[in-house]
Amino acid sequence: MIETWIGLAVAIGLVGYLLASLLFPDRF
């Protein structure tokens, strides 16, 4: 149960990081 939430948080973090790098390329 805990592993599922950890995996979900990691997936959301990765997607958010990819979106941020696409939207704000000058910050990375």
PDB file of C-alpha atoms in Angstrom:
ATOM      1  CA  MET A   1       0.000   0.000   0.000  1.00  0.00           C
ATOM      2  CA  ILE A   2       2.767   2.420   0.947  1.00  0.00           C
ATOM      3  CA  GLU A   3       4.806   1.379  -2.096  1.00  0.00           C
ATOM      4  CA  THR A   4       1.900   2.333  -4.352  1.00  0.00           C
ATOM      5  CA  TRP A   5       1.778   5.861  -2.936  1.00  0.00           C
ATOM      6  CA  ILE A   6       5.570   6.203  -3.230  1.00  0.00           C
ATOM      7  CA  GLY A   7       5.473   5.058  -6.849  1.00  0.00           C
ATOM      8  CA  LEU A   8       2.610   7.447  -7.574  1.00  0.00           C
ATOM      9  CA  ALA A   9       4.476  10.365  -5.997  1.00  0.00           C
ATOM     10  CA  VAL A  10       7.629   9.546  -7.977  1.00  0.00           C
ATOM     11  CA  ALA A  11       5.652   9.276 -11.227  1.00  0.00           C
ATOM     12  CA  ILE A  12       3.924  12.622 -10.603  1.00  0.00           C
ATOM     13  CA  GLY A  13       7.280  14.200  -9.745  1.00  0.00           C
ATOM     14  CA  LEU A  14       8.863  12.913 -12.953  1.00  0.00           C
ATOM     15  CA  VAL A  15       5.953  14.101 -15.092  1.00  0.00           C
ATOM     16  CA  GLY A  16       6.009  17.501 -13.391  1.00  0.00           C
ATOM     17  CA  TYR A  17       9.758  17.780 -13.927  1.00  0.00           C
ATOM     18  CA  LEU A  18       9.413  16.909 -17.607  1.00  0.00           C
ATOM     19  CA  LEU A  19       6.583  19.403 -18.073  1.00  0.00           C
ATOM     20  CA  ALA A  20       8.576  22.115 -16.291  1.00  0.00           C
ATOM     21  CA  SER A  21      11.641  21.435 -18.438  1.00  0.00           C
ATOM     22  CA  LEU A  22       9.469  21.730 -21.551  1.00  0.00           C
ATOM     23  CA  LEU A  23       7.641  24.868 -20.434  1.00  0.00           C
ATOM     24  CA  PHE A  24      10.649  26.620 -18.884  1.00  0.00           C
ATOM     25  CA  PRO A  25      13.767  25.372 -20.729  1.00  0.00           C
ATOM     26  CA  ASP A  26      15.752  28.467 -19.738  1.00  0.00           C
ATOM     27  CA  ARG A  27      15.604  27.461 -16.054  1.00  0.00           C
ATOM     28  CA  PHE A  28      17.238  24.064 -16.555  1.00  0.00           C
TER      29      PHE A  28
END
